[in-house]
mmCIF file with all atom_site columns, C-alpha atoms in Angstrom:
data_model
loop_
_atom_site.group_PDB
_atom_site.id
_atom_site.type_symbol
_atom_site.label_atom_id
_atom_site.label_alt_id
_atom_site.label_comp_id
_atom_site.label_asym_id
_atom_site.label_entity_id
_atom_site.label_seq_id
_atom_site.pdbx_PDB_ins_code
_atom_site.Cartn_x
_atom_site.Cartn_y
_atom_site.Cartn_z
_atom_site.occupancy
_atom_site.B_iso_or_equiv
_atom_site.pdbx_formal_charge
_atom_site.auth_seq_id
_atom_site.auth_comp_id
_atom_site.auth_asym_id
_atom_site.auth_atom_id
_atom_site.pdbx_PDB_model_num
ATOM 1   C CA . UNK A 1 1   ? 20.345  -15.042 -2.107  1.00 92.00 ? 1   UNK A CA 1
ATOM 2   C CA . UNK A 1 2   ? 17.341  -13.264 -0.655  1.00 97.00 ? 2   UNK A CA 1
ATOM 3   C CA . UNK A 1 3   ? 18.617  -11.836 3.024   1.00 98.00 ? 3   UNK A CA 1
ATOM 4   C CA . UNK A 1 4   ? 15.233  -8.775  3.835   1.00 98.00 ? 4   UNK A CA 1
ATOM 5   C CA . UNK A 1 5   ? 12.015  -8.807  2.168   1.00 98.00 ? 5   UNK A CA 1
ATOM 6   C CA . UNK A 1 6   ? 10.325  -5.348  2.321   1.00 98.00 ? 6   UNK A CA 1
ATOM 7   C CA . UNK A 1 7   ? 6.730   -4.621  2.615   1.00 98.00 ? 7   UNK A CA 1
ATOM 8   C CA . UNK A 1 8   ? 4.451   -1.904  1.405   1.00 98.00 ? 8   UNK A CA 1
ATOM 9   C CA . UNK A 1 9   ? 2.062   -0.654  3.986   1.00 98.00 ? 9   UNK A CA 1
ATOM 10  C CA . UNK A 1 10  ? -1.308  0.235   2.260   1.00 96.00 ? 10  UNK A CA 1
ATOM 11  C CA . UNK A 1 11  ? -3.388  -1.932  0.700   1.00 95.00 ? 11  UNK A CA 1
ATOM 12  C CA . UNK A 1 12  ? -0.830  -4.537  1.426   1.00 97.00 ? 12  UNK A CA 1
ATOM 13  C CA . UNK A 1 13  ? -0.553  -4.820  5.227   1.00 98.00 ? 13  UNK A CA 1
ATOM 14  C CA . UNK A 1 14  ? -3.577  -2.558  5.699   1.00 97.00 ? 14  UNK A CA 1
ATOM 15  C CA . UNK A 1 15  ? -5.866  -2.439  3.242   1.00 95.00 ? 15  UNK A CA 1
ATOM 16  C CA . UNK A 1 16  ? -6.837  0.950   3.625   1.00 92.00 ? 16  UNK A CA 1
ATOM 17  C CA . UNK A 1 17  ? -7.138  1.535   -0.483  1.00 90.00 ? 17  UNK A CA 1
ATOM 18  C CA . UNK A 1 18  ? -10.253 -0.538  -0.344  1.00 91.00 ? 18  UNK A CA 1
ATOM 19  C CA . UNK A 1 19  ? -12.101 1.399   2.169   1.00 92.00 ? 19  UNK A CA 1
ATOM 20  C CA . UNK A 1 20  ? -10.571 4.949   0.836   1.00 93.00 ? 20  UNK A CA 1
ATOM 21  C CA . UNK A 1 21  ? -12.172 4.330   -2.701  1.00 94.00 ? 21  UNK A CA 1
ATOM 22  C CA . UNK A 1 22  ? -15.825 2.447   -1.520  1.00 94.00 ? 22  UNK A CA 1
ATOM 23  C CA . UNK A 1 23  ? -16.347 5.218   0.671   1.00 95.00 ? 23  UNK A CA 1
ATOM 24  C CA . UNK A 1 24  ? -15.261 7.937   -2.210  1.00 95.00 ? 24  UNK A CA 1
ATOM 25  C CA . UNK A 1 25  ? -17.449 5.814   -4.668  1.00 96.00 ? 25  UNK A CA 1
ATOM 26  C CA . UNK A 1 26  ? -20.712 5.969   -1.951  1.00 96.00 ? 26  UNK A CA 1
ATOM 27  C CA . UNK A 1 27  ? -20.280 10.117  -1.640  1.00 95.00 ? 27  UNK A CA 1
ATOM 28  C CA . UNK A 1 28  ? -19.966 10.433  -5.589  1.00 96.00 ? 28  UNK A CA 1
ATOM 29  C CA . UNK A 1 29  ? -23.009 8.284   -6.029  1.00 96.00 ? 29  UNK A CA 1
ATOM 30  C CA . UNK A 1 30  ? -24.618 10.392  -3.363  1.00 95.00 ? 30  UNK A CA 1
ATOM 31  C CA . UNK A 1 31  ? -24.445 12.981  -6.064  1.00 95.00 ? 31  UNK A CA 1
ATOM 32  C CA . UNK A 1 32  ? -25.154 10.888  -8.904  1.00 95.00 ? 32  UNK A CA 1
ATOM 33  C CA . UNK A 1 33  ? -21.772 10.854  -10.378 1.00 96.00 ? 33  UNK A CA 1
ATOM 34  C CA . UNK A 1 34  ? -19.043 7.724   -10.562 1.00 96.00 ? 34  UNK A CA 1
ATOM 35  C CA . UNK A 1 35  ? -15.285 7.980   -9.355  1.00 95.00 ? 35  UNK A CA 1
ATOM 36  C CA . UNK A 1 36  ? -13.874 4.988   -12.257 1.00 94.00 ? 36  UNK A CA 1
ATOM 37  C CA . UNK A 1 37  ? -11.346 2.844   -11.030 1.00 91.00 ? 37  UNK A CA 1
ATOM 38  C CA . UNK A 1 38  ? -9.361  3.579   -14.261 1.00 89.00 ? 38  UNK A CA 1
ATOM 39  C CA . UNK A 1 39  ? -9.036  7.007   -12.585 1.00 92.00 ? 39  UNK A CA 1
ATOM 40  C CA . UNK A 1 40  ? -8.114  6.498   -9.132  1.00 93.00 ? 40  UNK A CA 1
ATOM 41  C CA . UNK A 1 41  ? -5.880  3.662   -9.998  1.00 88.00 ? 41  UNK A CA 1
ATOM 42  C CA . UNK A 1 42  ? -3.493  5.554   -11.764 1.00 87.00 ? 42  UNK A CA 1
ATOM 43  C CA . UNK A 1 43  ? -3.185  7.764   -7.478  1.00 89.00 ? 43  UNK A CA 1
ATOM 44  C CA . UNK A 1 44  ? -2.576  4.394   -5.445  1.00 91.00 ? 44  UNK A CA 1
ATOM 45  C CA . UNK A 1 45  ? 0.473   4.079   -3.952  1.00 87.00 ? 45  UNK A CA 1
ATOM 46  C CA . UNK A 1 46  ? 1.721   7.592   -4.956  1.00 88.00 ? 46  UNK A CA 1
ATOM 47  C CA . UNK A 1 47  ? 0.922   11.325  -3.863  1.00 86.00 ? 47  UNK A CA 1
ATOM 48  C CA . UNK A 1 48  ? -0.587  13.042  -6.815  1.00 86.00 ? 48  UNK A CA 1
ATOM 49  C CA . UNK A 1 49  ? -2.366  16.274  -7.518  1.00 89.00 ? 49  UNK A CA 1
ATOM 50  C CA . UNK A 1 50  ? -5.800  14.602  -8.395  1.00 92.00 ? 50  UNK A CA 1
ATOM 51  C CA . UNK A 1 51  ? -8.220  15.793  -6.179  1.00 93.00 ? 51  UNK A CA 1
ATOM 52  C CA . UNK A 1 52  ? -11.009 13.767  -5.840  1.00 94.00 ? 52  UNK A CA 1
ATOM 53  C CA . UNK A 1 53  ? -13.287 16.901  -5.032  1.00 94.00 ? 53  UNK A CA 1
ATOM 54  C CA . UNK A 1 54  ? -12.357 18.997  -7.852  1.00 94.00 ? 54  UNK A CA 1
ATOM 55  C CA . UNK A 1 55  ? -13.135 15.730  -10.091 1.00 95.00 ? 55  UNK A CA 1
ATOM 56  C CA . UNK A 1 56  ? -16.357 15.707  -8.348  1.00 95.00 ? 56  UNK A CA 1
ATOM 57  C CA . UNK A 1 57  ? -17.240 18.852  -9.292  1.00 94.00 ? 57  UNK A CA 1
ATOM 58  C CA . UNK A 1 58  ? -16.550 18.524  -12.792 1.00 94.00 ? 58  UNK A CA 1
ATOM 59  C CA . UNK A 1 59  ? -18.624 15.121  -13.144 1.00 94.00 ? 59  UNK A CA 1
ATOM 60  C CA . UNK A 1 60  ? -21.686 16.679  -11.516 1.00 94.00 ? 60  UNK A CA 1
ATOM 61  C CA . UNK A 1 61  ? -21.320 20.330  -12.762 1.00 94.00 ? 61  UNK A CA 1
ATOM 62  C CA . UNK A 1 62  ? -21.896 21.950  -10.012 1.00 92.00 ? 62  UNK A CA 1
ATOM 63  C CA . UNK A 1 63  ? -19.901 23.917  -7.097  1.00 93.00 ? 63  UNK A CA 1
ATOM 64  C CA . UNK A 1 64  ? -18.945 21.189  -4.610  1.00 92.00 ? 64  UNK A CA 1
ATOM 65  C CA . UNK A 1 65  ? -18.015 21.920  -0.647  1.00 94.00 ? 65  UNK A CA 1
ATOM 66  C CA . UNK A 1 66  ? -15.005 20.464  -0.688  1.00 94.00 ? 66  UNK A CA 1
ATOM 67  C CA . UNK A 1 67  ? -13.932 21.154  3.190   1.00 95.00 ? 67  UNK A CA 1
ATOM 68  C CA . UNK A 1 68  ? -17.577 19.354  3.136   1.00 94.00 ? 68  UNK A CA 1
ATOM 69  C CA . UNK A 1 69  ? -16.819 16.167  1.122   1.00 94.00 ? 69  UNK A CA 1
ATOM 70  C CA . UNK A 1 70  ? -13.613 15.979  2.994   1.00 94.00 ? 70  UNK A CA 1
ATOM 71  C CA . UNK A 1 71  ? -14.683 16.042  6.114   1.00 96.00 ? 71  UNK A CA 1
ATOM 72  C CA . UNK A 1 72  ? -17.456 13.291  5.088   1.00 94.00 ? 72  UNK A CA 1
ATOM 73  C CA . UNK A 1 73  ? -14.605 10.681  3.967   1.00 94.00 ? 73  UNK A CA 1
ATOM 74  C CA . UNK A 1 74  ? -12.466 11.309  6.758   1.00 94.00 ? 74  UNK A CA 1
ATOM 75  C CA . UNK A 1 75  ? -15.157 10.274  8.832   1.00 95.00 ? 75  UNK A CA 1
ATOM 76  C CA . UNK A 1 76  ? -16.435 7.530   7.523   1.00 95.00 ? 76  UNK A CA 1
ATOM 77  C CA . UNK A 1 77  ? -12.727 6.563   6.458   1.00 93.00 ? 77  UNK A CA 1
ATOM 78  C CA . UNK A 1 78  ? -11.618 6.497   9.984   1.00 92.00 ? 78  UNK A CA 1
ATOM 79  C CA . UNK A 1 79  ? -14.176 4.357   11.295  1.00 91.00 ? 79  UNK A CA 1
ATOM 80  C CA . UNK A 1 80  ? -14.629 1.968   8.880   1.00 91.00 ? 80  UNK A CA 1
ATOM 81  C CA . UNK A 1 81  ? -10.046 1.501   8.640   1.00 91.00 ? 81  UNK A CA 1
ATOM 82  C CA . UNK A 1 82  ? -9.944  1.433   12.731  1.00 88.00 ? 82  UNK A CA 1
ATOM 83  C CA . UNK A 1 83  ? -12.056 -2.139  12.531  1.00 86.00 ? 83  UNK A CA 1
ATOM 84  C CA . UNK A 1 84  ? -9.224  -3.173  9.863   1.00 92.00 ? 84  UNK A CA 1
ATOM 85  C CA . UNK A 1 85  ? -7.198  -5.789  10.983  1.00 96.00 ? 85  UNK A CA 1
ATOM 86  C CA . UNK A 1 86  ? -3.831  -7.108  8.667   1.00 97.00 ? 86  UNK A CA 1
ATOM 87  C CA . UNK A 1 87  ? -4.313  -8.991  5.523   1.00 97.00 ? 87  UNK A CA 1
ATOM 88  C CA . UNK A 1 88  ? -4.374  -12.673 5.758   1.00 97.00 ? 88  UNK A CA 1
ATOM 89  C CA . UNK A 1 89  ? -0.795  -14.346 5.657   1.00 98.00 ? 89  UNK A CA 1
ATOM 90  C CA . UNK A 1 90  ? 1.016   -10.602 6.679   1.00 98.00 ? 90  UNK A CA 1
ATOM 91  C CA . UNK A 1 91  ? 1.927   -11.539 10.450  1.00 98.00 ? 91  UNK A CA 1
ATOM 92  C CA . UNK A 1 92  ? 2.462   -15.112 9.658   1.00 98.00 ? 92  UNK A CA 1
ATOM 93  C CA . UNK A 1 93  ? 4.925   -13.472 6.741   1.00 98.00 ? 93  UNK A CA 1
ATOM 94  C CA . UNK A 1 94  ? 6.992   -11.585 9.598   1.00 98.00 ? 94  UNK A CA 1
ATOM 95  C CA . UNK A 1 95  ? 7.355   -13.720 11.948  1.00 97.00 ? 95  UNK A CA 1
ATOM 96  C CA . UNK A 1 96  ? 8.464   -16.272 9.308   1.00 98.00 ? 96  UNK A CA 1
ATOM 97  C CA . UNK A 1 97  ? 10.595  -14.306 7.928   1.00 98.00 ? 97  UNK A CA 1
ATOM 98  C CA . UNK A 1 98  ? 12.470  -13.558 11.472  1.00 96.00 ? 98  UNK A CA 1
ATOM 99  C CA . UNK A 1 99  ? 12.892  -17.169 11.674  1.00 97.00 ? 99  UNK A CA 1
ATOM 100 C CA . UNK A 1 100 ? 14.350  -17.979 8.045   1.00 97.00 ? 100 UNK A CA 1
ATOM 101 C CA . UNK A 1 101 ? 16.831  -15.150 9.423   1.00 97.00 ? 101 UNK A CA 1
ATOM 102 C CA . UNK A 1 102 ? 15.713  -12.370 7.227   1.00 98.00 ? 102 UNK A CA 1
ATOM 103 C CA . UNK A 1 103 ? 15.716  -8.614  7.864   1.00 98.00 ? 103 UNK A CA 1
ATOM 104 C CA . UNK A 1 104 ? 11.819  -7.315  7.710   1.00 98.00 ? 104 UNK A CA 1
ATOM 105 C CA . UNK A 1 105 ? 11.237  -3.891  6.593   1.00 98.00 ? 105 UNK A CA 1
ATOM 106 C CA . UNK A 1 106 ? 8.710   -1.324  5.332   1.00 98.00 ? 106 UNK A CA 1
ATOM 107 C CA . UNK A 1 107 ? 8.733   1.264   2.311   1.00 98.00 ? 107 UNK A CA 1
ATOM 108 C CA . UNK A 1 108 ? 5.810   3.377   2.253   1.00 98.00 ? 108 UNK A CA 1
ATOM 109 C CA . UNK A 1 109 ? 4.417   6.424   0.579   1.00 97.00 ? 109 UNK A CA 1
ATOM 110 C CA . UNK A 1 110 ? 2.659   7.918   3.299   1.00 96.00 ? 110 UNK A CA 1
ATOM 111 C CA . UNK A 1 111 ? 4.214   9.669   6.080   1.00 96.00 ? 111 UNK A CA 1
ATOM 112 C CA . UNK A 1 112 ? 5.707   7.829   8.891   1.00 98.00 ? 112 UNK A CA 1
ATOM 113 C CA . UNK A 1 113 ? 2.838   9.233   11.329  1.00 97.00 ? 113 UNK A CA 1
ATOM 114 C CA . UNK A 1 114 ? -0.169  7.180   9.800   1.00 95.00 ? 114 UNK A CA 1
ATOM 115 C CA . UNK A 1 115 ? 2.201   4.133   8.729   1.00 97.00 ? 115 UNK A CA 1
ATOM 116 C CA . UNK A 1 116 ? 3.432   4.050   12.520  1.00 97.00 ? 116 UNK A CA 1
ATOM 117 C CA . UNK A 1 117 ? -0.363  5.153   14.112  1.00 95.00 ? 117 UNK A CA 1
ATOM 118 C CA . UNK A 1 118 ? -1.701  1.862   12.524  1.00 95.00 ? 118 UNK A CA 1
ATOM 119 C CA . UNK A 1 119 ? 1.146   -0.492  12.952  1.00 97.00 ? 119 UNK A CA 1
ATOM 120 C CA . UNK A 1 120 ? 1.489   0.337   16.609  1.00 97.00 ? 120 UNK A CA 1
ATOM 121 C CA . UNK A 1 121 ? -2.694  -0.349  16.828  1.00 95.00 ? 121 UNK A CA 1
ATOM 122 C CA . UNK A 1 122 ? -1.808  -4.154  14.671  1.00 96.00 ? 122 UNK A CA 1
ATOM 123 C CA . UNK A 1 123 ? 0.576   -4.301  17.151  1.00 97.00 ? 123 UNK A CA 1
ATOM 124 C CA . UNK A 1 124 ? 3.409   -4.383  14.646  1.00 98.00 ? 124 UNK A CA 1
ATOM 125 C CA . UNK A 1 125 ? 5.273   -1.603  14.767  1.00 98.00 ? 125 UNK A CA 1
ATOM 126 C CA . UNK A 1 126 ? 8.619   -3.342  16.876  1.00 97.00 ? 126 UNK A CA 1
ATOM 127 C CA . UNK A 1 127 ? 8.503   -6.410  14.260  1.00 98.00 ? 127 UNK A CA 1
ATOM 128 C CA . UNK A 1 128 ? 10.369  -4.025  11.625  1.00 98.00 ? 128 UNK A CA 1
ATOM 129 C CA . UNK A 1 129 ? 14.080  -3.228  11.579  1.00 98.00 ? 129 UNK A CA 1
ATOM 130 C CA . UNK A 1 130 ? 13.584  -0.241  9.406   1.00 98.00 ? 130 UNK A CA 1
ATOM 131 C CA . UNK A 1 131 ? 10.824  1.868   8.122   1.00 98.00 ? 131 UNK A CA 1
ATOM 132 C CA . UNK A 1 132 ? 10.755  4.501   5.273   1.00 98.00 ? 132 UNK A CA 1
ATOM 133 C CA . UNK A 1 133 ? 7.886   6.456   4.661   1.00 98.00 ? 133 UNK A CA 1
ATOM 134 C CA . UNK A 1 134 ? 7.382   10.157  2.551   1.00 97.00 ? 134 UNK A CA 1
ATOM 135 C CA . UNK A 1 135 ? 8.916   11.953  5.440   1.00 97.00 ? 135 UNK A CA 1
ATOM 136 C CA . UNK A 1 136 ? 12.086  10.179  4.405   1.00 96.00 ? 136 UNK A CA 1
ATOM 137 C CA . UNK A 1 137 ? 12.707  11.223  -0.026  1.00 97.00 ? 137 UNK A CA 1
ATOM 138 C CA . UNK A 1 138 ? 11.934  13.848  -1.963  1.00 96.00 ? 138 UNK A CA 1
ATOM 139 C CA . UNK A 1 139 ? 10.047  11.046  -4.158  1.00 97.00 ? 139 UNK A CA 1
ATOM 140 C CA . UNK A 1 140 ? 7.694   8.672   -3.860  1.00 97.00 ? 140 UNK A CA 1
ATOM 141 C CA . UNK A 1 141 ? 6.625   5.702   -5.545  1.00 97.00 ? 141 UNK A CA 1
ATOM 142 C CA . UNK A 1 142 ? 6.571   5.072   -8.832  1.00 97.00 ? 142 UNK A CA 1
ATOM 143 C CA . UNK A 1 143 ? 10.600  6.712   -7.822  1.00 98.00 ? 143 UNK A CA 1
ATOM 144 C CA . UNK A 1 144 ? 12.481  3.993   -6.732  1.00 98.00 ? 144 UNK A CA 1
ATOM 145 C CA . UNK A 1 145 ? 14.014  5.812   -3.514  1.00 98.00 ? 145 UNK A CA 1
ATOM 146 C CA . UNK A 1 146 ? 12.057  4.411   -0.726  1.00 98.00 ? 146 UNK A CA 1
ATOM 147 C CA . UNK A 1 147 ? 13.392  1.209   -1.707  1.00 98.00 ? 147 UNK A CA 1
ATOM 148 C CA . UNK A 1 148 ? 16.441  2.310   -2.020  1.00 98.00 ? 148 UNK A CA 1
ATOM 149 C CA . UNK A 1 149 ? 16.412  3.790   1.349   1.00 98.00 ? 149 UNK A CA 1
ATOM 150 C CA . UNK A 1 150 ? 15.136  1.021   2.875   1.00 98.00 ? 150 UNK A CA 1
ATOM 151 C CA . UNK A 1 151 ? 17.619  -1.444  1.238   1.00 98.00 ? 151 UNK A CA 1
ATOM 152 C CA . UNK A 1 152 ? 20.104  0.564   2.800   1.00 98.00 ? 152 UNK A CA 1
ATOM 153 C CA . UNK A 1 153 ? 18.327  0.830   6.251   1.00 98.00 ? 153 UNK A CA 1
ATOM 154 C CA . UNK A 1 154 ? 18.918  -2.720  6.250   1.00 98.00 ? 154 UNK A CA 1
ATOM 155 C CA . UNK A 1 155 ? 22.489  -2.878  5.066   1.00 98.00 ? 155 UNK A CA 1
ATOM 156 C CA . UNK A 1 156 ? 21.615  -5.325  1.865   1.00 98.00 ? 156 UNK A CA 1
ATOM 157 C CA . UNK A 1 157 ? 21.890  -4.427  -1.194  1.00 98.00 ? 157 UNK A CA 1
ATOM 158 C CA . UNK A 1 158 ? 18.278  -4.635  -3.392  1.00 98.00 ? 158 UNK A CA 1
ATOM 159 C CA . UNK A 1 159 ? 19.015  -7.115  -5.196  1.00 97.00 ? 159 UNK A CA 1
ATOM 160 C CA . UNK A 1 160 ? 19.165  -9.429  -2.426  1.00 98.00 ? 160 UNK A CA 1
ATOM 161 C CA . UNK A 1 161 ? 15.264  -7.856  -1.158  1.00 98.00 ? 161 UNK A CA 1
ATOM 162 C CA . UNK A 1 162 ? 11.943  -8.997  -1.797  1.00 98.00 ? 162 UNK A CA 1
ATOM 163 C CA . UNK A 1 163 ? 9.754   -6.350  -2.364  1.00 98.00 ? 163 UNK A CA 1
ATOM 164 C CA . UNK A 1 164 ? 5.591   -7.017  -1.700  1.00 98.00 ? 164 UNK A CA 1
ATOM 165 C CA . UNK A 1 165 ? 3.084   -5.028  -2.942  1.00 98.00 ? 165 UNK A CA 1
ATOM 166 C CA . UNK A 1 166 ? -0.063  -3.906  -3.769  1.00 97.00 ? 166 UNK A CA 1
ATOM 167 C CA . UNK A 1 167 ? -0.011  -1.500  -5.951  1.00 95.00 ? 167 UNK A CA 1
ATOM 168 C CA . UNK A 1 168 ? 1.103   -1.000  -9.574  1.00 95.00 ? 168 UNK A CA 1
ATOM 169 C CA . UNK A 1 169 ? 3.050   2.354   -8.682  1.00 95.00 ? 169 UNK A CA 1
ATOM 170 C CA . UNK A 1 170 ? 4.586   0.606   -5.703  1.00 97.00 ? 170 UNK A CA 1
ATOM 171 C CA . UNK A 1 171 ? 5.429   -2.424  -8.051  1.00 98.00 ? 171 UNK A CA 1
ATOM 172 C CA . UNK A 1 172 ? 7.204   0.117   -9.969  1.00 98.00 ? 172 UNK A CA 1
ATOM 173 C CA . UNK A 1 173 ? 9.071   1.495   -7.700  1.00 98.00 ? 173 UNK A CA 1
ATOM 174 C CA . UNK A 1 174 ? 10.505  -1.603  -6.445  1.00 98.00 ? 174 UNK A CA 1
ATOM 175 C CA . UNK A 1 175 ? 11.792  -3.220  -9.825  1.00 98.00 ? 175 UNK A CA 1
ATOM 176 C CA . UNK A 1 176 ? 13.050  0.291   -10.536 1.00 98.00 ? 176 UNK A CA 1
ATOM 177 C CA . UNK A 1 177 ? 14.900  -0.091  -7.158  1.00 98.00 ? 177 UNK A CA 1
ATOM 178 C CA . UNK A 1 178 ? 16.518  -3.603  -8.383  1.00 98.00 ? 178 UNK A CA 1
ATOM 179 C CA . UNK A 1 179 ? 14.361  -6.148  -6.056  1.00 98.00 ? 179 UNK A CA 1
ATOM 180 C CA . UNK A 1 180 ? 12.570  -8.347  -7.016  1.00 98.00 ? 180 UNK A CA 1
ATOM 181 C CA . UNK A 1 181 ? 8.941   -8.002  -6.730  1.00 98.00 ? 181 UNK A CA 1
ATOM 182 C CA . UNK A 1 182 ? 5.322   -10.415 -5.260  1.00 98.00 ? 182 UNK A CA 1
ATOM 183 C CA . UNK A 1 183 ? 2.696   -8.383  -5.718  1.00 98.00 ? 183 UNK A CA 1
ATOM 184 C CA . UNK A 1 184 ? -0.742  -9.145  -3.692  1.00 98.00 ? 184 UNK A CA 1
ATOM 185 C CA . UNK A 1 185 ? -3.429  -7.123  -4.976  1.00 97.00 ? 185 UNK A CA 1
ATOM 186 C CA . UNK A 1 186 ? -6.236  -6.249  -3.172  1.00 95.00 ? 186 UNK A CA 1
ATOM 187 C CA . UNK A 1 187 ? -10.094 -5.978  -4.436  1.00 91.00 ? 187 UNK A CA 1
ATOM 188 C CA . UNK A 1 188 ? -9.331  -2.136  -5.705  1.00 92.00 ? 188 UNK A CA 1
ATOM 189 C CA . UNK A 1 189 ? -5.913  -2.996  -7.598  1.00 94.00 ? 189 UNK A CA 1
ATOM 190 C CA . UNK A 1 190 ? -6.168  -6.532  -8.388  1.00 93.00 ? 190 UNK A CA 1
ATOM 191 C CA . UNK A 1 191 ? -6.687  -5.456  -12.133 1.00 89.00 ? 191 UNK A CA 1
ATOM 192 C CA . UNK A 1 192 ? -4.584  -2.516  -12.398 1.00 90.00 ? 192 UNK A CA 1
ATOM 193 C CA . UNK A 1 193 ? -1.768  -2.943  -15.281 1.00 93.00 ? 193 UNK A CA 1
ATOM 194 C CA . UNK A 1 194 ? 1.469   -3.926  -13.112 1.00 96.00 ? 194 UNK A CA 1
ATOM 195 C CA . UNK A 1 195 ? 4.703   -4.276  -14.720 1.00 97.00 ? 195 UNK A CA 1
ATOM 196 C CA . UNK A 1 196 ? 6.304   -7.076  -14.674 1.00 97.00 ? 196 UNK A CA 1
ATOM 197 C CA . UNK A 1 197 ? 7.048   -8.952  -11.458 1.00 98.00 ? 197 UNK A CA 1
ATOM 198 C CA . UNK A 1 198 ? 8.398   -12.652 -10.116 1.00 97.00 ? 198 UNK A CA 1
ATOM 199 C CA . UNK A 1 199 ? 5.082   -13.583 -8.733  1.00 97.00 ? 199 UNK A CA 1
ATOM 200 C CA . UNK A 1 200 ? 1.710   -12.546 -7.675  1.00 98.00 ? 200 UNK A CA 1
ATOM 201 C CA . UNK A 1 201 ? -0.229  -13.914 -4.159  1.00 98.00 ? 201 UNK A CA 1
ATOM 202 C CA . UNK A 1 202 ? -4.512  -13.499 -4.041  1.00 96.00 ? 202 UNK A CA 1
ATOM 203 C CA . UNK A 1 203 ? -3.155  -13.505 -0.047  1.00 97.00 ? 203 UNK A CA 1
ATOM 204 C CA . UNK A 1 204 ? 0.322   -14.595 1.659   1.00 98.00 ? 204 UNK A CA 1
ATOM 205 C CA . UNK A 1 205 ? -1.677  -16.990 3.331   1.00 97.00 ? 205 UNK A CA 1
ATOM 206 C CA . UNK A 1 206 ? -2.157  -18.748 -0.183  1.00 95.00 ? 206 UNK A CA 1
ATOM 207 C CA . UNK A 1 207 ? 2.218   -19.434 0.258   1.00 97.00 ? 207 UNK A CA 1
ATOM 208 C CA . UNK A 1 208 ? 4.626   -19.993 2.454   1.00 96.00 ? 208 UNK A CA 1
ATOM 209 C CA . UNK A 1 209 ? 6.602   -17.389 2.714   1.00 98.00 ? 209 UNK A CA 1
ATOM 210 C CA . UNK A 1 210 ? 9.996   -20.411 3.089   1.00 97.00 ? 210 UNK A CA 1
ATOM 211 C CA . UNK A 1 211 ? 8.310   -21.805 -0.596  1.00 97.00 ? 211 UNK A CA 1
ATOM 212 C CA . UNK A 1 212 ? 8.417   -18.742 -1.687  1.00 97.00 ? 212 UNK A CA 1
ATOM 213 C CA . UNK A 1 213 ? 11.537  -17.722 -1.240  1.00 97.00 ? 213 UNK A CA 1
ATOM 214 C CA . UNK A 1 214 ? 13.202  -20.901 -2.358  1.00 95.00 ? 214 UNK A CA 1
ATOM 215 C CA . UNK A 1 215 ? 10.981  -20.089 -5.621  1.00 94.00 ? 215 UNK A CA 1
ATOM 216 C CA . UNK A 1 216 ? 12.819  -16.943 -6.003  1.00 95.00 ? 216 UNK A CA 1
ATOM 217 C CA . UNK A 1 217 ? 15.866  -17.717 -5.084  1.00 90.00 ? 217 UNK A CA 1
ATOM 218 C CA . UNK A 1 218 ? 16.352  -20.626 -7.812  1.00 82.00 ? 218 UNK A CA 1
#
């Protein structure tokens, strides 16, 4: 019986992947060069060493700024992300999930600061028993542990979770963990190679989060 579902923050509460890679993709154009999504893909929902300024550099052969290029995303990151507002069906899915009884939690792989900064701006933050982010393992998704963590945050054991997410490292990570996994891609990883998984959502506004579960608990 499913008692917690667990969510993923970016991309899948937050789609801050979308925004991250159209605003790389408009500075690489800028200098006539492409960022493939067959490359960044393989970075969402994990740390990695890929640096998308060294990978600049080598596509236009040239010596790149980086503090530069840097600076450039953060800035037009930050304002374009701060306009963000959740992805259709997320709020409905927590406050649903509240009433069916259910323990609501959050594995991330970014640190707790920018999980926390943006949930406390959606005005989300209180709606989760537990939250996990990077500060908390010494791994990150594709490694199971943040599930793990979380999972025992919530005093269930993962088998008993539903994991949603976004991302095919973060999908990963959570049937490596022992949940069972919806995935709900977002324009960037909606055709990424994902493992495989109990369902997949365009939105959670396109299910009921109580059909849902029945679905997956059959």
């Amino acid at each position: 019986m499913i008692k917690a579902i667990i969510f993923d923050f970016d991309g899948l509460i937050l789609d801050t992947e979308t925004h991250e890679y159209e605003v790389l993709s408009e500075i690489f154009k800028e200098h006539d060069c492409e960022l493939p999504l067959s490359v960044w893909g393989k970075v969402i929902g994990t740390k990695s060493d890929f640096s998308p300024y060294t990978y600049l550099e080598e596509q236009a052969n040239k010596v790149i700024d980086h503090s530069s290029i840097k600076k450039q995303l953060e800035e037009r990151f930050t304002k374009r992300i701060h306009l963000e507002e959740a992805r259709p069906g997320v709020i409905d899915y927590i406050m649903t999930a509240k009433e069916l009884g259910l323990k609501v939690g959050l594995a991330s792989s970014s640190s707790y600061k920018w999980v926390s900064t943006h949930l406390k701006r959606l005005n989300l933050l209180d709606e989760f028993e537990c939250i996990r982010t990077s500060d908390h393992v010494e791994q990150v998704k594709p490694d199971p542990a943040l599930y793990v963590e979380a999972a025992k945050c919530l005093n269930v054991e993962p088998e008993e979770c539903i994991a949603f997410e976004d991302s095919a490292n973060g999908a990963l990570a959570a049937k490596r963990a022992g949940m069972k996994c919806v995935i709900v891609p977002n324009s960037v990883t909606k055709n990424l190679d994902f493992c495989e998984v109990e369902h997949r959502l365009e939105t959670m506004a396109h299910m009921d989060l109580k059909e849902l579960v029945m679905v997956l608990n059959k």
